[in-house]
Tab-separated table of C-alpha atoms and ligand atoms in Angstrom:
chain	number	residue	atom	x	y	z
A	1457	MET	CA	21.363	17.640	35.475
A	1458	ILE	CA	20.152	17.538	38.792
A	1459	GLU	CA	22.116	20.189	41.041
A	1460	GLY	CA	24.361	18.964	43.419
A	1461	LEU	CA	25.079	15.243	42.197
A	1462	GLN	CA	28.562	15.513	43.762
A	1463	GLY	CA	27.106	15.374	47.291
A	1464	LYS	CA	25.008	12.464	46.545
A	1465	ARG	CA	25.949	8.716	46.683
A	1466	VAL	CA	27.342	6.327	44.141
A	1467	ALA	CA	24.095	4.424	43.143
A	1468	THR	CA	22.240	8.035	42.798
A	1469	GLN	CA	25.117	9.410	40.625
A	1470	ALA	CA	25.379	6.539	38.425
A	1471	VAL	CA	21.569	6.972	37.628
A	1472	HIS	CA	21.586	10.688	37.041
A	1473	ALA	CA	25.100	11.648	36.104
A	1474	GLY	CA	25.424	13.227	32.562
A	1475	GLU	CA	21.894	13.373	31.639
A	1476	ARG	CA	19.396	16.223	30.879
A	1477	ALA	CA	21.963	18.575	29.442
A	1478	LYS	CA	20.237	21.666	27.823
A	1479	PRO	CA	21.594	22.356	24.436
A	1480	ASP	CA	24.004	25.711	24.737
A	1481	GLY	CA	23.249	27.812	21.650
A	1482	PHE	CA	23.670	24.844	19.189
A	1483	LEU	CA	21.333	22.611	17.071
A	1484	PRO	CA	22.188	19.294	16.078
A	1485	MET	CA	22.127	19.367	12.236
A	1486	ALA	CA	20.545	15.726	12.056
A	1487	THR	CA	17.395	14.712	14.311
A	1488	PRO	CA	19.089	13.060	17.336
A	1489	ILE	CA	17.765	9.470	18.129
A	1490	TYR	CA	15.205	10.091	21.308
A	1491	SER	CA	15.811	6.858	22.817
A	1492	THR	CA	13.602	7.379	25.688
A	1493	SER	CA	10.180	6.324	26.677
A	1494	THR	CA	9.191	9.258	28.404
A	1495	PHE	CA	9.638	13.175	28.408
A	1496	LEU	CA	10.149	15.171	31.375
A	1497	TYR	CA	8.526	18.644	32.225
A	1498	ASP	CA	9.315	21.180	35.005
A	1499	HIS	CA	5.300	21.197	35.954
A	1500	LEU	CA	2.586	18.417	36.314
A	1501	ALA	CA	0.373	21.057	34.279
A	1502	ASP	CA	2.510	20.528	31.245
A	1503	ILE	CA	1.954	16.955	31.175
A	1504	ASP	CA	-1.698	17.502	31.580
A	1505	ALA	CA	-1.710	20.310	28.930
A	1506	ILE	CA	-0.147	17.919	26.386
A	1507	SER	CA	-2.465	14.882	27.278
A	1508	SER	CA	-5.571	16.897	26.710
A	1509	GLY	CA	-4.386	17.927	23.551
A	1510	GLU	CA	-4.335	21.690	24.457
A	1511	ARG	CA	-0.469	21.828	23.886
A	1512	GLN	CA	1.709	19.924	21.542
A	1513	GLY	CA	4.596	17.605	23.052
A	1514	PHE	CA	5.787	14.413	23.784
A	1515	THR	CA	4.942	12.443	27.127
A	1516	TYR	CA	5.539	8.766	26.228
A	1517	SER	CA	6.987	7.238	23.099
A	1518	ARG	CA	4.433	5.038	22.325
A	1519	HIS	CA	2.357	7.957	21.835
A	1520	GLY	CA	4.840	10.043	19.861
A	1521	ASN	CA	8.593	10.539	19.725
A	1522	PRO	CA	10.565	13.580	18.323
A	1523	THR	CA	12.778	11.155	16.307
A	1524	ASN	CA	9.549	9.688	14.761
A	1525	ALA	CA	7.958	12.914	14.573
A	1526	ALA	CA	10.683	13.947	12.141
A	1527	LEU	CA	10.182	10.977	9.836
A	1528	GLU	CA	6.386	11.346	10.031
A	1529	GLU	CA	6.431	14.924	8.901
A	1530	ALA	CA	8.923	14.055	6.074
A	1531	VAL	CA	6.715	11.199	4.766
A	1532	ALA	CA	3.667	12.995	4.788
A	1533	LEU	CA	5.185	15.898	3.019
A	1534	LEU	CA	6.623	13.460	0.253
A	1535	GLU	CA	3.388	11.883	-0.108
A	1536	GLY	CA	1.645	15.000	-0.810
A	1537	GLY	CA	-0.746	15.621	2.228
A	1538	GLY	CA	-2.554	14.451	5.572
A	1539	PHE	CA	-0.345	13.315	8.351
A	1540	ALA	CA	1.946	10.181	9.028
A	1541	VAL	CA	2.270	7.481	11.700
A	1542	SER	CA	5.397	5.451	11.866
A	1543	LEU	CA	5.205	1.688	12.861
A	1544	ALA	CA	6.989	-1.330	13.454
A	1545	SER	CA	6.492	-2.760	10.247
A	1546	GLY	CA	4.297	-2.567	6.942
A	1547	MET	CA	2.043	-5.182	7.867
A	1548	ALA	CA	1.438	-3.148	11.414
A	1549	ALA	CA	0.632	-0.084	9.023
A	1550	ILE	CA	-1.912	-2.203	7.096
A	1551	LEU	CA	-3.475	-3.199	10.675
A	1552	LEU	CA	-3.703	0.148	11.748
A	1553	ALA	CA	-5.285	1.459	8.249
A	1554	LEU	CA	-7.864	-1.077	8.388
A	1555	LEU	CA	-8.812	-0.313	12.070
A	1556	ALA	CA	-8.721	3.460	11.356
A	1557	ALA	CA	-10.942	2.879	8.050
A	1558	GLY	CA	-13.436	1.364	10.448
A	1559	VAL	CA	-13.244	-2.230	9.474
A	1560	GLU	CA	-15.354	-4.357	12.129
A	1561	GLN	CA	-17.965	-6.562	12.402
A	1562	GLY	CA	-19.906	-6.945	9.106
A	1563	SER	CA	-17.600	-4.796	7.297
A	1564	ARG	CA	-17.424	-5.666	3.528
A	1565	VAL	CA	-13.541	-5.295	2.521
A	1566	ALA	CA	-12.848	-5.582	-0.993
A	1567	ALA	CA	-9.331	-6.429	-1.661
A	1568	SER	CA	-7.307	-6.420	-4.995
A	1569	GLN	CA	-6.338	-9.848	-5.731
A	1570	GLU	CA	-3.070	-8.869	-6.915
A	1571	LEU	CA	-2.054	-7.990	-2.921
A	1572	TYR	CA	1.174	-9.046	-1.466
A	1573	GLY	CA	0.891	-12.540	0.092
A	1574	VAL	CA	1.064	-11.750	3.731
A	1575	THR	CA	-1.519	-9.111	3.425
A	1576	VAL	CA	-3.843	-11.559	1.946
A	1577	LYS	CA	-3.404	-13.872	4.893
A	1578	PHE	CA	-3.709	-10.657	7.232
A	1579	LEU	CA	-7.133	-10.298	5.885
A	1580	LEU	CA	-8.111	-14.039	5.969
A	1581	ASP	CA	-6.598	-14.907	9.140
A	1582	VAL	CA	-7.094	-11.750	11.191
A	1583	ALA	CA	-9.529	-9.371	9.709
A	1584	SER	CA	-12.245	-12.141	8.902
A	1585	ARG	CA	-11.949	-12.671	12.742
A	1586	TRP	CA	-13.226	-9.423	13.687
A	1587	GLY	CA	-16.202	-10.473	11.465
A	1588	ALA	CA	-15.348	-8.303	8.170
A	1589	GLU	CA	-16.254	-9.976	4.890
A	1590	ILE	CA	-13.571	-10.201	2.615
A	1591	GLU	CA	-13.829	-10.550	-1.174
A	1592	PHE	CA	-11.045	-10.519	-3.786
A	1593	VAL	CA	-11.616	-8.525	-6.906
A	1594	ASP	CA	-10.260	-7.672	-10.049
A	1595	VAL	CA	-9.491	-3.965	-10.134
A	1596	LEU	CA	-7.706	-3.961	-13.439
A	1597	SER	CA	-10.722	-5.030	-15.722
A	1598	GLN	CA	-14.068	-2.758	-16.236
A	1599	ALA	CA	-15.768	-5.991	-15.597
A	1600	GLY	CA	-14.111	-6.420	-12.327
A	1601	ARG	CA	-14.491	-2.949	-11.327
A	1602	GLU	CA	-18.391	-3.175	-11.843
A	1603	ALA	CA	-18.535	-6.162	-9.952
A	1604	LEU	CA	-16.658	-4.743	-7.254
A	1605	TRP	CA	-19.104	-1.699	-6.811
A	1606	ALA	CA	-22.059	-3.879	-7.238
A	1607	SER	CA	-20.913	-5.744	-4.068
A	1608	LYS	CA	-21.160	-2.370	-1.998
A	1609	PRO	CA	-17.622	-2.384	-0.232
A	1610	ASN	CA	-17.235	-0.300	3.006
A	1611	VAL	CA	-13.267	-0.506	2.172
A	1612	LEU	CA	-11.022	-1.195	-0.734
A	1613	LEU	CA	-7.547	-2.464	-0.250
A	1614	LEU	CA	-5.306	-2.331	-3.416
A	1615	GLU	CA	-1.416	-1.733	-4.298
A	1616	SER	CA	-0.499	1.162	-6.519
A	1617	LEU	CA	2.096	-1.007	-8.284
A	1618	THR	CA	1.523	-4.814	-7.831
A	1619	ASN	CA	3.797	-7.841	-7.082
A	1620	PRO	CA	5.388	-9.708	-8.910
A	1621	LEU	CA	3.750	-8.829	-12.311
A	1622	LEU	CA	3.871	-4.959	-11.908
A	1623	ARG	CA	0.275	-4.218	-12.703
A	1624	ILE	CA	-0.777	-0.529	-12.538
A	1625	PRO	CA	-4.502	0.085	-11.226
A	1626	ASP	CA	-6.246	3.174	-12.427
A	1627	LEU	CA	-5.776	4.698	-8.913
A	1628	PRO	CA	-7.456	8.322	-9.734
A	1629	ALA	CA	-10.646	6.686	-11.134
A	1630	LEU	CA	-10.960	3.886	-8.333
A	1631	VAL	CA	-10.846	6.561	-5.693
A	1632	ARG	CA	-13.383	8.666	-7.482
A	1633	GLU	CA	-15.729	5.537	-7.750
A	1634	ALA	CA	-15.273	4.641	-4.057
A	1635	HIS	CA	-15.952	7.903	-2.969
A	1636	GLU	CA	-19.146	7.909	-5.214
A	1637	SER	CA	-19.821	4.434	-3.354
A	1638	LYS	CA	-19.087	6.024	0.099
A	1639	ALA	CA	-16.138	3.107	0.246
A	1640	ARG	CA	-13.068	4.208	1.800
A	1641	VAL	CA	-9.700	3.631	0.064
A	1642	ILE	CA	-6.358	2.161	1.457
A	1643	VAL	CA	-3.487	2.030	-0.968
A	1644	ASP	CA	-0.310	0.099	-0.511
A	1645	ASN	CA	2.184	2.291	-1.979
A	1646	THR	CA	5.367	0.546	-1.230
A	1647	PHE	CA	6.367	-0.418	-4.532
A	1648	ALA	CA	5.691	2.745	-6.289
A	1649	THR	CA	6.998	5.111	-3.806
A	1650	PRO	CA	5.849	8.682	-3.474
A	1651	LEU	CA	8.152	9.472	-6.609
A	1652	LEU	CA	5.859	7.416	-8.959
A	1653	ILE	CA	2.496	8.536	-7.449
A	1654	ARG	CA	1.314	10.246	-4.448
A	1655	PRO	CA	-2.113	8.545	-3.413
A	1656	MET	CA	-3.208	11.341	-0.715
A	1657	GLN	CA	-2.998	13.980	-3.785
A	1658	HIS	CA	-5.538	11.571	-5.812
A	1659	GLY	CA	-7.705	11.447	-2.537
A	1660	ALA	CA	-7.081	8.157	-1.236
A	1661	ASP	CA	-8.090	7.859	2.525
A	1662	PHE	CA	-5.200	6.052	3.663
A	1663	SER	CA	-1.561	5.154	1.909
A	1664	VAL	CA	0.689	2.390	3.753
A	1665	HIS	CA	4.236	1.763	3.245
A	1666	SER	CA	6.564	-1.133	4.137
A	1667	ALA	CA	9.647	1.401	5.224
A	1668	THR	CA	11.530	-1.980	5.182
A	1669	LYS	CA	11.828	-1.598	1.099
A	1670	TYR	CA	12.576	1.676	-0.648
A	1671	PHE	CA	12.496	4.033	2.390
A	1672	GLY	CA	14.885	2.398	4.639
A	1673	GLY	CA	16.452	1.102	1.220
A	1674	HIS	CA	19.711	-0.264	2.903
A	1675	GLY	CA	18.242	-3.725	4.204
A	1676	ASP	CA	19.043	-2.757	7.688
A	1677	LEU	CA	15.434	-1.994	9.202
A	1678	THR	CA	12.081	-3.327	9.565
A	1679	GLY	CA	9.441	-0.472	9.366
A	1680	GLY	CA	6.028	0.938	8.274
A	1681	VAL	CA	4.426	4.321	7.848
A	1682	LEU	CA	0.808	4.898	7.810
A	1683	VAL	CA	-0.334	8.221	6.000
A	1684	ALA	CA	-3.832	9.308	6.282
A	1685	GLN	CA	-6.050	12.423	5.216
A	1686	GLN	CA	-6.326	14.912	8.075
A	1687	GLN	CA	-9.790	13.855	8.931
A	1688	TYR	CA	-8.654	10.419	10.340
A	1689	ALA	CA	-5.990	12.116	12.529
A	1690	ASP	CA	-7.674	11.469	15.826
A	1691	GLU	CA	-9.039	7.840	15.106
A	1692	VAL	CA	-5.548	6.962	13.838
A	1693	ARG	CA	-3.755	8.341	16.731
A	1694	HIS	CA	-6.261	6.917	19.214
A	1695	MET	CA	-5.806	3.544	17.563
A	1696	SER	CA	-1.961	3.679	17.045
A	1697	ARG	CA	-1.496	4.135	21.049
A	1698	LEU	CA	-3.815	1.173	21.818
A	1699	VAL	CA	-2.248	-1.034	19.408
A	1700	GLY	CA	1.324	-0.105	20.191
A	1701	ALA	CA	2.977	-1.289	17.264
A	1702	ASN	CA	5.224	2.191	17.165
A	1703	LEU	CA	8.569	2.248	15.306
A	1704	GLY	CA	11.518	2.200	17.630
A	1705	PRO	CA	13.604	5.754	17.526
A	1706	PHE	CA	16.400	4.031	16.138
A	1707	GLU	CA	14.654	2.834	13.103
A	1708	ALA	CA	12.735	6.047	12.621
A	1709	TRP	CA	16.309	7.716	12.497
A	1710	LEU	CA	17.494	5.098	10.035
A	1711	THR	CA	14.123	5.660	7.899
A	1712	LEU	CA	14.669	9.305	7.934
A	1713	ARG	CA	18.270	8.954	6.776
A	1714	GLY	CA	17.117	6.482	4.067
A	1715	LEU	CA	14.461	9.213	2.810
A	1716	LYS	CA	17.273	11.785	2.000
A	1717	THR	CA	18.747	9.466	-0.774
A	1718	LEU	CA	15.585	7.978	-1.764
A	1719	PRO	CA	15.023	10.182	-4.867
A	1720	LEU	CA	18.663	9.378	-5.953
A	1721	ARG	CA	18.464	5.920	-5.273
A	1722	PHE	CA	15.053	5.346	-6.729
A	1723	ARG	CA	16.032	7.075	-9.954
A	1724	GLN	CA	19.201	4.823	-10.441
A	1725	GLN	CA	16.854	1.833	-9.442
A	1726	CYS	CA	14.400	2.500	-12.326
A	1727	GLU	CA	17.084	3.335	-14.842
A	1728	ASN	CA	18.693	0.077	-13.982
A	1729	ALA	CA	15.448	-1.868	-14.154
A	1730	GLN	CA	14.279	-0.342	-17.416
A	1731	ILE	CA	18.002	-1.226	-19.168
A	1732	LEU	CA	17.562	-4.806	-17.707
A	1733	ALA	CA	13.960	-5.310	-18.800
A	1734	GLU	CA	14.954	-4.197	-22.219
A	1735	TRP	CA	18.157	-6.366	-22.459
A	1736	LEU	CA	16.564	-9.404	-20.972
A	1737	SER	CA	13.544	-9.200	-23.594
A	1738	SER	CA	15.963	-10.065	-26.459
A	1739	HIS	CA	17.728	-12.723	-24.320
A	1740	PRO	CA	17.399	-16.056	-25.916
A	1741	ARG	CA	16.821	-17.857	-22.410
A	1742	VAL	CA	14.053	-15.290	-21.355
A	1743	GLU	CA	10.363	-16.291	-22.316
A	1744	GLU	CA	8.861	-13.160	-21.076
A	1745	VAL	CA	9.832	-9.812	-19.177
A	1746	PHE	CA	7.053	-8.221	-16.892
A	1747	TYR	CA	8.026	-4.361	-16.569
A	1748	PRO	CA	5.649	-1.595	-17.186
A	1749	GLY	CA	8.720	0.561	-18.797
A	1750	LEU	CA	8.258	-2.040	-21.511
A	1751	PRO	CA	5.677	-1.343	-24.620
A	1752	SER	CA	4.714	-5.197	-24.313
A	1753	HIS	CA	3.533	-4.772	-20.678
A	1754	PRO	CA	-0.310	-4.132	-20.582
A	1755	ASP	CA	0.182	-1.117	-18.302
A	1756	TYR	CA	2.560	0.489	-20.497
A	1757	SER	CA	0.332	3.573	-21.324
A	1758	SER	CA	-0.507	3.887	-17.707
A	1759	VAL	CA	3.184	4.737	-16.503
A	1760	LYS	CA	3.130	7.969	-18.516
A	1761	ARG	CA	-0.313	8.906	-17.309
A	1762	LEU	CA	-0.337	8.040	-13.627
A	1763	PHE	CA	3.719	7.993	-12.947
A	1764	GLY	CA	4.638	11.050	-15.053
A	1765	ASN	CA	8.322	10.608	-16.332
A	1766	ALA	CA	9.913	9.324	-13.018
A	1767	GLY	CA	10.256	5.813	-14.345
A	1768	ALA	CA	8.278	2.473	-14.351
A	1769	GLY	CA	9.758	1.280	-10.728
A	1770	GLY	CA	12.763	-0.421	-9.647
A	1771	VAL	CA	11.341	-4.070	-9.822
A	1772	LEU	CA	10.862	-6.346	-12.924
A	1773	SER	CA	10.007	-10.232	-13.311
A	1774	ILE	CA	11.171	-12.741	-15.850
A	1775	LYS	CA	10.082	-16.187	-16.944
A	1776	ILE	CA	13.073	-18.382	-17.789
A	1777	ARG	CA	12.636	-20.249	-20.984
A	1778	ASN	CA	12.260	-24.086	-20.533
A	1779	ALA	CA	12.808	-23.798	-16.667
A	1780	GLY	CA	11.303	-25.916	-14.078
A	1781	ARG	CA	12.016	-25.524	-10.270
A	1782	ASP	CA	15.418	-27.095	-10.505
A	1783	GLU	CA	16.568	-24.876	-13.448
A	1784	VAL	CA	15.575	-21.745	-11.414
A	1785	PHE	CA	17.084	-22.841	-8.272
A	1786	ARG	CA	20.418	-23.332	-10.396
A	1787	PHE	CA	20.090	-20.014	-12.107
A	1788	VAL	CA	19.428	-18.056	-8.851
A	1789	ASP	CA	22.427	-20.088	-6.952
A	1790	SER	CA	24.668	-18.864	-9.872
A	1791	LEU	CA	23.814	-15.156	-9.141
A	1792	GLU	CA	26.456	-13.392	-7.370
A	1793	LEU	CA	25.379	-9.617	-7.235
A	1794	PHE	CA	21.589	-10.327	-7.133
A	1795	LEU	CA	21.287	-11.173	-3.653
A	1796	LYS	CA	18.895	-13.946	-2.604
A	1797	ALA	CA	16.891	-12.033	-0.176
A	1798	THR	CA	13.055	-11.901	0.579
A	1799	SER	CA	12.687	-8.478	0.163
A	1800	LEU	CA	13.108	-5.274	-2.431
A	1801	GLY	CA	13.772	-1.721	-2.803
A	1802	ASP	CA	17.576	-1.845	-1.248
A	1803	VAL	CA	20.714	-0.700	-2.909
A	1804	GLN	CA	21.730	-4.013	-3.438
A	1805	SER	CA	20.167	-5.914	-6.226
A	1806	LEU	CA	17.897	-8.671	-5.062
A	1807	VAL	CA	16.304	-11.817	-6.646
A	1808	LEU	CA	13.236	-13.795	-5.314
A	1809	TYR	CA	11.671	-16.955	-6.528
A	1810	PRO	CA	7.744	-15.982	-5.758
A	1811	THR	CA	6.583	-19.701	-5.961
A	1812	ILE	CA	8.556	-20.731	-2.940
A	1813	SER	CA	8.608	-16.994	-1.058
A	1814	SER	CA	5.759	-14.426	-1.517
A	1815	HIS	CA	3.375	-16.742	-3.132
A	1816	ARG	CA	4.419	-19.987	-1.348
A	1817	ASP	CA	0.946	-20.300	0.609
A	1818	LEU	CA	-1.142	-20.185	-2.379
A	1819	SER	CA	-1.949	-23.416	-4.330
A	1820	PRO	CA	-0.456	-24.330	-7.626
A	1821	LYS	CA	-3.816	-23.694	-8.994
A	1822	GLN	CA	-3.960	-20.217	-7.531
A	1823	ARG	CA	-0.574	-19.088	-8.668
A	1824	GLN	CA	-1.491	-20.382	-12.122
A	1825	ARG	CA	-4.395	-17.982	-12.278
A	1826	LEU	CA	-2.399	-15.083	-10.950
A	1827	GLY	CA	0.191	-15.739	-13.469
A	1828	ILE	CA	2.727	-17.074	-11.121
A	1829	THR	CA	4.359	-19.801	-13.139
A	1830	GLU	CA	7.151	-22.040	-11.812
A	1831	ASN	CA	9.625	-20.429	-14.099
A	1832	LEU	CA	8.843	-16.930	-12.896
A	1833	ILE	CA	11.481	-14.890	-10.770
A	1834	ARG	CA	11.332	-11.478	-9.684
A	1835	LEU	CA	14.309	-8.885	-9.746
A	1836	SER	CA	14.836	-5.988	-7.711
A	1837	ALA	CA	17.290	-3.629	-9.351
A	1838	GLY	CA	19.780	-2.105	-7.090
A	1839	ILE	CA	22.013	1.075	-7.499
A	1840	GLU	CA	25.259	-1.107	-8.890
A	1841	ASP	CA	26.595	-0.522	-12.482
A	1842	VAL	CA	24.072	-1.942	-14.702
A	1843	GLU	CA	26.684	-3.492	-16.941
A	1844	ASP	CA	27.824	-5.643	-13.824
A	1845	LEU	CA	24.453	-6.716	-13.246
A	1846	LYS	CA	23.732	-7.847	-16.783
A	1847	SER	CA	27.360	-9.781	-16.630
A	1848	ASP	CA	25.918	-11.417	-13.367
A	1849	LEU	CA	22.522	-12.657	-15.049
A	1850	SER	CA	24.731	-13.715	-18.338
A	1851	ARG	CA	26.675	-15.805	-16.205
A	1852	ALA	CA	23.832	-17.376	-14.582
A	1853	PHE	CA	21.937	-17.944	-17.743
A	1854	ASP	CA	25.010	-19.662	-19.169
A	1855	ARG	CA	25.215	-22.176	-16.243
A	1856	LEU	CA	21.576	-23.368	-17.112
A	1857	THR	CA	22.955	-25.084	-20.431
B	854	PLP	C1	6.997	-6.048	2.318
B	854	PLP	C2	5.668	-5.407	2.037
B	854	PLP	C3	4.622	-5.259	3.100
B	854	PLP	C4	4.787	-5.723	4.593
B	854	PLP	O1	5.832	-4.847	4.925
B	854	PLP	P1	6.891	-5.365	6.227
B	854	PLP	O2	7.590	-4.290	6.431
B	854	PLP	O3	7.626	-6.716	5.775
B	854	PLP	O4	5.661	-5.832	7.278
B	854	PLP	C5	3.461	-4.943	2.786
B	854	PLP	N1	3.052	-4.680	1.539
B	854	PLP	C6	4.058	-4.782	0.487
B	854	PLP	C7	3.408	-4.495	-1.058
B	854	PLP	C8	5.253	-5.267	0.843
B	854	PLP	O5	6.343	-5.218	-0.424
């Protein structure tokens, strides 16, 4: 508090009154929301020392903020290494990862063909404008991997658990092969979360998250986190300051709060997804279930090997028997607990129709090639009682006939 405010005029009092009280022997248990653009010091020399990197501290929230720093420390710890930067969205984290990985004019970016639709668009509409050459590769087959390395990419971008068919690439092997080829690896770990796999521990250069999904987990924020190995610290911080896509402190606070219950939520989501997948497998209206926790899934054996005993994730997809677009619309509209939301990972169960949402921009032929048929829907298990979720689905199936 500025001394002698009582003696100042009202316009001055209104601006300065009540601010900058020094904590008196207490510590807030939860990190406060530091909703401030700048940070004050008694001496200009302090700001100079922080700006030169001689001393740690905060000067301007685009460069760093204590609420965000708390979140970043937590995510880096959960991811098993490196350091983290929190960003305004998952897409901002992908942008920053590509920049920090050195993607520029002439770079060759190998991208898994199973990427999130907007990531594909970003590569084609933005990264290619930088002059990068983008090729879509099959990281799941031996032949695909041989072709991938033969093309000598500079960067490999892939997801540790894909959408919507829940494929699981062999991340440890791909990172090893990438580094033998001197390529950098960016892993989008949104669907798996650090509870299933920790890309940093497998040596990935970068790991990105849409915090909008499992980290936040309550459908109340948009955010992203980029985790990087320590060797990229200067470059990531430099690029982050220039791009300015930093996460607001309120969203950082919500995400940090979300992380506290992530293990509990995710355990329940995995359990619910597993029970639903097994139940749906024998449902007469279901043609096929895609869930890596089922022995029928091509990557069933990878679950134990790569994810340990944590589960097979909270998302599953199903093909509804003898259903076209009209039947899918009727089925989805009949659901009450599964909310029609273009997201995943929330405490609420969610349903999404890839043909008109995540994969809308692809041609019918491209969708067909990726196995995304007109009767495929994606379910994100919430933390509700699974018996109620089954009843909700049953009722919607009944409305189909
Ligand atoms: C949602 C999502 C993104 C993009 O995240 P936003 O927070 O929406 O920008 C990226 N990758 C995956 C796998 C996602 O599910």
